[in-house]
Coordinates of C-alpha atoms in Angstrom, one line a residue:
M1 CA -58.0 6.8 37.8
T2 CA -59.5 5.1 34.3
T3 CA -58.1 6.4 31.3
T4 CA -58.1 5.7 27.9
G5 CA -53.9 7.2 27.9
A6 CA -53.6 10.6 29.1
H7 CA -51.3 8.3 31.8
Q8 CA -48.0 8.2 28.7
D9 CA -46.3 11.7 29.0
S10 CA -44.7 13.1 26.3
A11 CA -41.9 15.2 27.2
G12 CA -42.3 18.7 26.3
D13 CA -46.3 18.5 28.4
A14 CA -47.4 20.4 30.9
S15 CA -47.4 18.2 34.2
P16 CA -50.2 17.0 35.2
R17 CA -51.0 19.0 38.9
S18 CA -51.3 22.1 35.9
L19 CA -53.6 20.1 33.7
L20 CA -55.4 18.8 36.0
W21 CA -56.1 15.0 36.0
W22 CA -55.2 15.6 32.2
G23 CA -51.6 13.6 31.6
R24 CA -51.2 15.9 28.2
R25 CA -51.9 19.2 27.0
R26 CA -53.6 17.6 23.6
S27 CA -55.6 15.5 25.7
A28 CA -56.9 18.1 27.7
V29 CA -57.5 20.8 24.4
L30 CA -59.2 17.4 22.6
D31 CA -62.0 17.5 25.9
V32 CA -62.3 20.9 26.7
G33 CA -63.4 20.5 22.3
L34 CA -65.9 17.4 22.9
G35 CA -67.0 19.1 25.7
L36 CA -68.1 22.7 24.1
V37 CA -69.0 20.6 21.0
S38 CA -71.1 18.5 22.6
A39 CA -72.4 21.2 25.2
V40 CA -73.1 23.3 22.0
E41 CA -76.2 20.5 20.8
C42 CA -76.9 19.4 23.8
A43 CA -78.6 23.6 24.1
L44 CA -79.2 23.0 20.4
E45 CA -81.6 20.4 21.8
G46 CA -83.1 21.7 24.4
V47 CA -84.8 24.0 23.2
R48 CA -86.8 21.5 21.4
F49 CA -87.1 19.8 24.8
S50 CA -88.0 22.8 26.1
E51 CA -91.1 23.5 23.2
T52 CA -92.2 19.5 24.0
A53 CA -92.2 19.7 27.5
A54 CA -93.8 23.2 28.1
L55 CA -90.8 24.4 29.4
P56 CA -89.3 28.5 29.1
V57 CA -86.6 27.9 26.6
P58 CA -83.8 29.6 28.5
V59 CA -84.6 26.9 31.2
G60 CA -84.0 24.4 28.1
V61 CA -80.9 25.8 27.2
V62 CA -79.2 26.6 30.9
F63 CA -80.1 22.5 31.2
G64 CA -78.4 21.3 28.1
L65 CA -75.3 22.8 27.6
L66 CA -75.1 22.0 31.7
A67 CA -75.1 18.0 30.4
G68 CA -73.5 18.6 27.5
S69 CA -70.0 19.9 29.1
V70 CA -70.4 16.7 31.7
L71 CA -68.2 15.2 28.9
V72 CA -65.3 17.4 29.4
L73 CA -65.0 14.8 32.7
R74 CA -65.0 11.3 30.3
R75 CA -61.3 10.4 31.2
R76 CA -61.3 11.2 34.7
W77 CA -64.7 10.1 35.4
P78 CA -66.1 7.4 32.6
V79 CA -68.9 5.8 34.5
A80 CA -70.4 8.8 34.8
V81 CA -70.8 10.7 31.9
V82 CA -72.2 7.9 30.6
L83 CA -74.6 7.9 32.9
V84 CA -76.0 10.9 32.6
S85 CA -75.8 10.5 29.2
I86 CA -78.4 7.4 29.4
A87 CA -80.5 9.6 31.7
I88 CA -81.0 13.1 29.5
T89 CA -82.1 10.2 26.5
P90 CA -85.4 10.2 27.2
A91 CA -85.3 13.9 26.2
E92 CA -83.0 13.2 22.8
M93 CA -80.3 15.1 24.5
G94 CA -76.7 14.1 24.2
F95 CA -75.5 11.9 21.2
L96 CA -72.2 13.0 21.2
M97 CA -71.9 12.6 24.6
G98 CA -73.3 9.1 24.7
I99 CA -71.5 7.9 21.9
V100 CA -67.8 9.8 23.4
G101 CA -68.4 8.4 26.2
L102 CA -69.2 4.3 26.0
Y103 CA -65.7 4.8 24.0
T104 CA -63.9 6.2 26.2
L105 CA -65.4 3.7 29.0
A106 CA -65.0 0.6 27.2
A107 CA -61.2 1.6 26.6
S108 CA -60.8 2.7 29.6
E109 CA -59.4 0.3 33.3
A110 CA -63.3 -0.4 34.8
P111 CA -64.1 -3.7 34.9
R112 CA -65.6 -5.9 32.2
R113 CA -69.4 -5.9 34.1
V114 CA -69.5 -2.3 34.3
I115 CA -68.8 -1.7 31.2
A116 CA -71.4 -4.4 30.4
A117 CA -73.9 -3.2 32.7
L118 CA -73.7 0.7 31.2
A119 CA -73.8 -0.1 27.3
G120 CA -76.9 -2.5 28.0
M121 CA -79.2 0.5 29.6
S122 CA -77.3 3.0 27.3
L123 CA -79.0 0.3 24.6
L124 CA -82.0 0.2 26.3
G125 CA -82.9 3.3 26.8
T126 CA -81.8 4.5 23.0
L127 CA -84.1 1.3 22.1
I128 CA -86.9 2.6 24.4
V129 CA -87.1 6.5 22.9
T130 CA -86.2 5.3 19.2
F131 CA -89.5 3.4 19.1
V132 CA -91.4 6.2 21.0
R133 CA -89.9 8.7 17.9
T134 CA -90.7 6.4 15.4
R135 CA -93.6 5.3 16.0
Q136 CA -94.6 9.1 16.6
D137 CA -93.4 9.5 13.2
V138 CA -95.4 6.9 12.0
T139 CA -98.5 7.6 13.3
T140 CA -98.7 11.6 12.4
A141 CA -97.3 10.4 8.4
D142 CA -99.4 10.0 5.3
F143 CA -98.7 6.2 4.7
D144 CA -98.8 3.3 6.4
P145 CA -95.2 1.1 5.8
G146 CA -95.9 -2.1 8.0
P147 CA -95.3 -2.9 11.4
W148 CA -92.2 -4.3 11.0
Y149 CA -91.1 -0.9 10.5
V150 CA -90.6 0.9 13.8
P151 CA -89.3 -2.5 15.8
V152 CA -86.7 -2.6 12.8
V153 CA -85.7 1.3 12.4
S154 CA -85.2 1.2 17.0
V155 CA -83.1 -1.8 16.8
V156 CA -80.8 -0.5 13.9
M157 CA -80.7 2.9 15.3
S158 CA -80.0 1.5 18.8
I159 CA -77.7 -0.9 17.9
G160 CA -76.2 2.2 15.8
L161 CA -75.5 4.8 18.0
T162 CA -74.3 2.1 20.4
A163 CA -71.9 -0.4 19.6
P164 CA -69.3 0.8 16.6
P165 CA -68.0 2.8 20.2
L166 CA -68.3 -0.3 22.7
L167 CA -66.4 -2.3 20.0
L168 CA -63.8 0.9 19.7
G169 CA -63.1 1.1 23.0
L170 CA -62.7 -2.0 23.7
Y171 CA -60.4 -3.2 20.6
V172 CA -58.5 0.2 21.6
G173 CA -58.3 -0.6 25.2
A174 CA -56.8 -4.2 24.6
R175 CA -54.3 -2.3 22.4
R176 CA -53.5 -0.3 24.8
R177 CA -53.3 -2.5 26.9
L178 CA -51.0 -4.7 25.6
M179 CA -48.5 -1.7 24.1
E180 CA -48.3 -1.4 27.2
S181 CA -47.4 -4.7 28.7
L182 CA -44.6 -5.6 25.6
R183 CA -43.7 -1.8 26.5
E184 CA -42.9 -3.5 30.4
R185 CA -41.1 -6.2 28.9
A186 CA -39.0 -4.5 26.7
V187 CA -37.9 -2.2 29.9
S188 CA -37.9 -5.0 32.5
L189 CA -35.3 -7.2 29.0
E190 CA -33.3 -4.3 28.9
Q191 CA -32.5 -4.3 32.7
E192 CA -31.7 -8.4 32.8
L193 CA -29.3 -7.6 29.2
S194 CA -27.7 -5.0 31.4
L195 CA -27.2 -7.5 34.1
L196 CA -25.8 -9.7 32.1
A197 CA -22.9 -6.9 29.9
D198 CA -22.3 -5.6 33.6
R199 CA -21.7 -9.6 35.1
A200 CA -20.4 -11.2 32.0
E201 CA -17.2 -8.0 31.7
Q202 CA -17.0 -8.4 35.6
Q203 CA -15.9 -12.2 34.1
A204 CA -14.0 -10.9 31.6
Q205 CA -12.4 -8.6 33.9
W206 CA -11.6 -12.1 36.4
A207 CA -9.9 -13.6 33.3
R208 CA -7.9 -11.4 32.8
T209 CA -6.9 -10.7 36.4
E210 CA -6.7 -14.8 36.6
E211 CA -4.2 -14.8 33.1
R212 CA -2.3 -12.0 33.8
T213 CA -1.2 -13.9 37.3
R214 CA -1.1 -17.4 35.5
I215 CA 1.5 -15.6 32.9
A216 CA 3.6 -13.6 35.6
R217 CA 4.2 -17.0 37.4
E218 CA 5.0 -18.9 34.2
M219 CA 7.7 -15.8 33.9
H220 CA 9.2 -15.9 37.0
D221 CA 9.4 -20.1 36.6
V222 CA 10.8 -20.3 33.5
V223 CA 13.3 -16.5 33.4
A224 CA 14.1 -16.8 37.3
H225 CA 15.5 -20.8 36.9
R226 CA 17.1 -19.7 33.7
V227 CA 18.3 -16.9 34.8
S228 CA 19.8 -18.3 37.9
L229 CA 21.6 -21.1 36.8
M230 CA 23.0 -19.0 33.7
V231 CA 24.5 -16.9 36.6
V232 CA 25.7 -20.5 38.6
H233 CA 27.9 -20.7 35.2
A234 CA 28.8 -18.0 34.9
A235 CA 29.8 -17.8 38.4
A236 CA 32.2 -21.7 37.8
L237 CA 32.6 -20.6 35.1
Q238 CA 35.3 -17.4 35.5
A239 CA 36.3 -19.2 38.2
V240 CA 37.9 -22.0 35.7
A241 CA 38.8 -19.8 32.8
L242 CA 41.7 -19.8 33.9
K243 CA 42.6 -23.5 35.6
D244 CA 41.0 -25.7 32.8
P245 CA 40.0 -23.8 29.5
Q246 CA 38.0 -26.6 28.1
K247 CA 35.4 -26.4 31.2
A248 CA 35.1 -23.1 30.5
V249 CA 34.5 -23.6 27.4
R250 CA 31.7 -26.6 27.8
N251 CA 30.2 -23.7 30.9
A252 CA 30.4 -20.8 28.1
A253 CA 27.7 -22.8 26.0
L254 CA 25.8 -24.1 28.2
V255 CA 25.3 -20.0 29.1
G256 CA 24.3 -19.4 25.5
D257 CA 22.0 -22.0 25.4
M258 CA 20.5 -21.1 28.7
G259 CA 19.7 -18.0 27.3
R260 CA 18.6 -18.6 24.5
Q261 CA 16.3 -20.8 26.0
A262 CA 14.3 -18.2 28.2
L263 CA 14.9 -15.0 25.9
T264 CA 12.8 -17.8 23.1
E265 CA 9.9 -19.1 26.1
L266 CA 10.2 -15.0 27.0
R267 CA 9.5 -14.0 23.6
E268 CA 6.4 -16.6 23.3
M269 CA 4.5 -14.8 26.8
L270 CA 5.2 -11.2 25.6
G271 CA 3.8 -12.2 22.6
V272 CA 0.6 -13.3 24.7
L273 CA 0.7 -10.5 26.2
R274 CA 0.8 -8.2 23.9
S275 CA -2.3 -10.1 22.0
G276 CA -4.0 -9.2 24.3
E277 CA -3.4 -5.4 25.4
E278 CA -4.9 -5.3 21.5
V279 CA -7.4 -7.0 22.1
A280 CA -8.2 -4.8 24.8
A281 CA -7.1 -1.6 23.1
R282 CA -9.6 -2.7 20.3
V283 CA -12.3 -3.3 22.9
A284 CA -12.6 0.1 24.4
A285 CA -11.5 2.5 21.1
E286 CA -14.7 0.5 19.7
P287 CA -18.2 -0.3 20.9
V288 CA -18.7 -3.9 21.0
P289 CA -22.6 -5.3 20.6
L290 CA -24.2 -6.7 23.4
A291 CA -24.5 -9.7 21.0
A292 CA -21.2 -10.4 20.7
V293 CA -20.1 -10.6 24.7
G294 CA -21.3 -14.5 24.7
A295 CA -19.1 -15.0 21.5
A296 CA -16.7 -12.6 22.8
A297 CA -16.3 -14.9 26.5
A298 CA -16.1 -18.1 24.3
A299 CA -13.8 -17.2 22.6
A300 CA -11.4 -16.3 25.4
A301 CA -12.7 -19.7 27.1
E302 CA -10.7 -21.4 24.1
A303 CA -7.7 -19.6 24.2
A304 CA -7.7 -20.1 28.0
E305 CA -8.3 -23.7 28.2
A306 CA -6.0 -23.8 25.2
A307 CA -3.1 -21.8 27.3
V308 CA -3.6 -25.0 30.0
T309 CA -3.7 -27.9 27.7
G310 CA -1.4 -26.7 25.6
E311 CA 2.2 -28.6 25.5
G312 CA 3.8 -27.1 28.2
P313 CA 6.6 -29.6 30.5
S314 CA 5.6 -32.4 32.1
L315 CA 6.9 -35.1 34.7
A316 CA 8.5 -37.0 31.7
D317 CA 10.8 -33.4 31.6
L318 CA 12.4 -33.7 35.0
G319 CA 15.6 -36.0 33.7
S320 CA 16.1 -33.1 32.3
L321 CA 15.5 -30.4 35.0
V322 CA 17.8 -31.8 37.6
E323 CA 20.8 -32.5 35.4
Q324 CA 20.6 -29.0 34.4
S325 CA 21.8 -28.3 38.0
R326 CA 23.7 -30.9 37.7
L327 CA 25.9 -28.9 35.2
A328 CA 25.5 -26.4 37.1
G329 CA 27.2 -27.7 39.3
M330 CA 24.1 -29.2 42.3
A331 CA 24.8 -32.1 43.7
V332 CA 20.8 -33.5 43.1
E333 CA 19.5 -37.0 43.7
L334 CA 16.2 -37.7 41.8
S335 CA 14.1 -40.5 42.9
V336 CA 10.2 -42.0 42.0
Q337 CA 8.3 -44.0 43.8
G338 CA 5.5 -46.2 41.3
E339 CA 4.1 -46.0 38.2
S340 CA 4.4 -44.0 36.5
R341 CA 1.7 -41.7 34.1
V342 CA 0.8 -39.8 32.2
Y343 CA -2.4 -37.0 34.0
R344 CA -3.8 -34.2 32.9
P345 CA -1.5 -32.0 31.2
E346 CA -2.3 -28.7 34.1
V347 CA -1.1 -31.0 36.8
E348 CA 1.8 -32.3 34.9
Q349 CA 3.2 -29.1 34.0
T350 CA 2.3 -27.9 37.6
A351 CA 4.5 -30.6 39.4
F352 CA 7.7 -30.2 36.9
R353 CA 7.2 -26.3 37.4
V354 CA 6.9 -27.1 40.8
V355 CA 10.3 -29.3 41.5
Q356 CA 11.6 -26.6 39.0
E357 CA 11.1 -23.6 41.0
A358 CA 12.4 -25.4 43.9
L359 CA 15.5 -26.5 42.5
T360 CA 16.1 -23.0 41.1
N361 CA 14.8 -21.6 45.0
V362 CA 18.5 -24.0 46.5
H363 CA 20.6 -22.2 43.6
K364 CA 19.4 -18.9 45.1
H365 CA 19.8 -19.6 48.9
A366 CA 21.0 -22.5 49.7
A367 CA 24.4 -22.4 47.2
G368 CA 26.5 -25.9 47.3
A369 CA 24.4 -27.4 49.5
K370 CA 23.2 -31.1 48.3
A371 CA 19.4 -31.7 46.7
W372 CA 17.3 -34.6 47.1
V373 CA 14.3 -34.3 44.4
R374 CA 11.4 -37.6 45.3
V375 CA 7.8 -38.1 43.3
A376 CA 5.6 -40.3 44.4
H377 CA 3.0 -42.2 41.8
R378 CA -0.1 -43.0 44.2
D379 CA -3.1 -44.8 43.6
A380 CA -5.3 -40.5 43.3
E381 CA -2.8 -38.6 44.2
I382 CA 1.1 -37.2 43.3
A383 CA 3.4 -36.3 45.4
M384 CA 7.2 -33.9 44.6
Q385 CA 9.3 -32.8 46.9
V386 CA 12.1 -31.7 47.1
E387 CA 15.0 -30.9 50.4
N388 CA 17.8 -29.4 50.4
G389 CA 20.8 -29.8 53.1
P390 CA 22.3 -26.9 54.6
S391 CA 24.4 -24.9 52.6
E392 CA 27.8 -25.0 52.0
R393 CA 28.1 -21.1 50.5
G394 CA 26.4 -18.2 51.6
A395 CA 23.7 -16.3 48.7
A396 CA 25.8 -13.9 48.3
D397 CA 27.7 -15.9 46.3
A398 CA 25.9 -16.4 43.5
G399 CA 24.5 -12.9 43.8
L400 CA 20.8 -14.2 42.8
P401 CA 18.0 -11.5 44.0
S402 CA 15.0 -12.6 45.1
G403 CA 11.5 -11.3 45.0
G404 CA 10.1 -13.8 46.9
N405 CA 6.5 -14.6 44.9
G406 CA 8.5 -18.5 44.3
L407 CA 7.1 -19.9 46.8
V408 CA 3.4 -18.2 46.4
G409 CA 3.4 -19.3 43.4
M410 CA 4.0 -23.0 44.2
R411 CA 1.1 -22.2 46.5
E412 CA -1.3 -21.1 43.8
R413 CA -0.2 -23.3 41.1
V414 CA -1.1 -26.5 43.7
S415 CA -4.3 -25.1 45.6
A416 CA -5.8 -24.4 41.8
L417 CA -6.1 -27.5 41.0
G418 CA -7.7 -28.9 44.6
G419 CA -3.9 -30.0 45.9
V420 CA -1.4 -29.1 49.4
F421 CA 1.9 -27.2 49.2
V422 CA 3.2 -27.2 52.2
S423 CA 7.8 -25.3 52.9
G424 CA 9.6 -25.1 55.5
S425 CA 12.9 -25.5 57.1
T426 CA 14.3 -29.0 57.9
D427 CA 16.2 -29.6 61.6
G428 CA 19.5 -29.9 59.5
G429 CA 19.5 -26.5 58.8
G430 CA 17.9 -26.9 55.1
F431 CA 14.9 -26.4 53.7
R432 CA 11.7 -28.5 51.9
V433 CA 9.1 -28.1 50.0
S434 CA 5.9 -30.8 49.3
A435 CA 3.3 -30.6 47.2
V436 CA 0.4 -32.8 47.0
L437 CA -1.2 -32.9 43.7
P438 CA -4.5 -35.0 43.2
M439 CA -4.0 -36.5 39.7
G440 CA -7.7 -36.6 38.4
A441 CA -8.0 -38.6 35.2
P442 CA -4.9 -39.6 33.9
V443 CA -4.3 -40.3 30.7
E444 CA -4.3 -43.5 29.4
S445 CA -0.6 -44.5 27.5
P446 CA 2.6 -44.8 30.7
V447 CA 5.5 -43.8 30.0
E448 CA 8.9 -44.3 31.7
S449 CA 9.9 -44.1 34.5
P450 CA 13.2 -40.9 34.2
A451 CA 16.4 -41.8 35.5
V452 CA 17.6 -41.0 38.2

């Protein structure tokens, strides 16, 4: 359907079916009003036409009413309206219909060649009729205006009746198409922004889940290891309290130091959790503009990067880690093969946490067993292995509960860096944990190997 904008329905307008081809009530009112005016005009002009053509006056009036009322169809059939206006041009009728019809046709979606052809026909018909009518008037006049008067007046009047509605219609149609294009682009952009917002929300949710998992692993590794050593030292303190008071004092001091370290690390992790909860509550309480999604995502990425690359345990701390287990009564041997280097922070931390959790499991499940910690620096990877012999006492003697998350956490850490993790029982009744990590790009500044 070629229209001049009637398809743009507004809220509260009647449905197109109830208004035939009009999309809006005001469009129907406008077209009906224009049709009535055009019918009256053509009826009045039909009286003169009937006198000129020697026809009965009622015939001219009825013809004018029927011809002028065609303007009501201008939105549905603009080509037909222009053709009717061209057809009645020799009768000097339908000037309003011709002007409005050309405007409607130029503003519609009709092909440009059709618009040009009908506009040329309307211009030619108006030119011929105007030329004949002006020449007749000049012939009956008492003066002679000259040979140039009739052509100039004919051209000016024909162009004046054809060009303005044609140009205005072309402008309105081009503007309407531009607005439609901009509206479609705005809708498309809004949909894309909505998709981006949903994707950003999913990524934020995934990042929050990953951060919670990472913090849970850290809390398990840190707290479980410290508390396990505290329980072991407390049991030793209870056993030697009466026999060796000096050793009991040393064990009590170790328990206090480990408790303070565990509390300090726990406060740091809980502080991270609280800050994350405050940010989440603020985001939920206050609407965040879509433009802030990118900034929030960048800030989250920077925070995650800082958490990963920040200060933490490294391979250089393995000596003190093993010494803590020795002070708790465990027989531990540490051996390092290859030239020690400084790796990426995440590799260093993961290697340390694997050894730490493995020693914690020995304290929990193999009290009194001997353990071996082996670290091998290779060309493209670093390998860790913690193995313990059979337990001399039952795990119930230590009284340490187990949630079953230690091996799972170690496997997740190693897999996140593209490494390999293997754990299982040995033939001698012990347990072995092995992990291989790709070293990535080592940092230039080698350090000395921890003492065996």
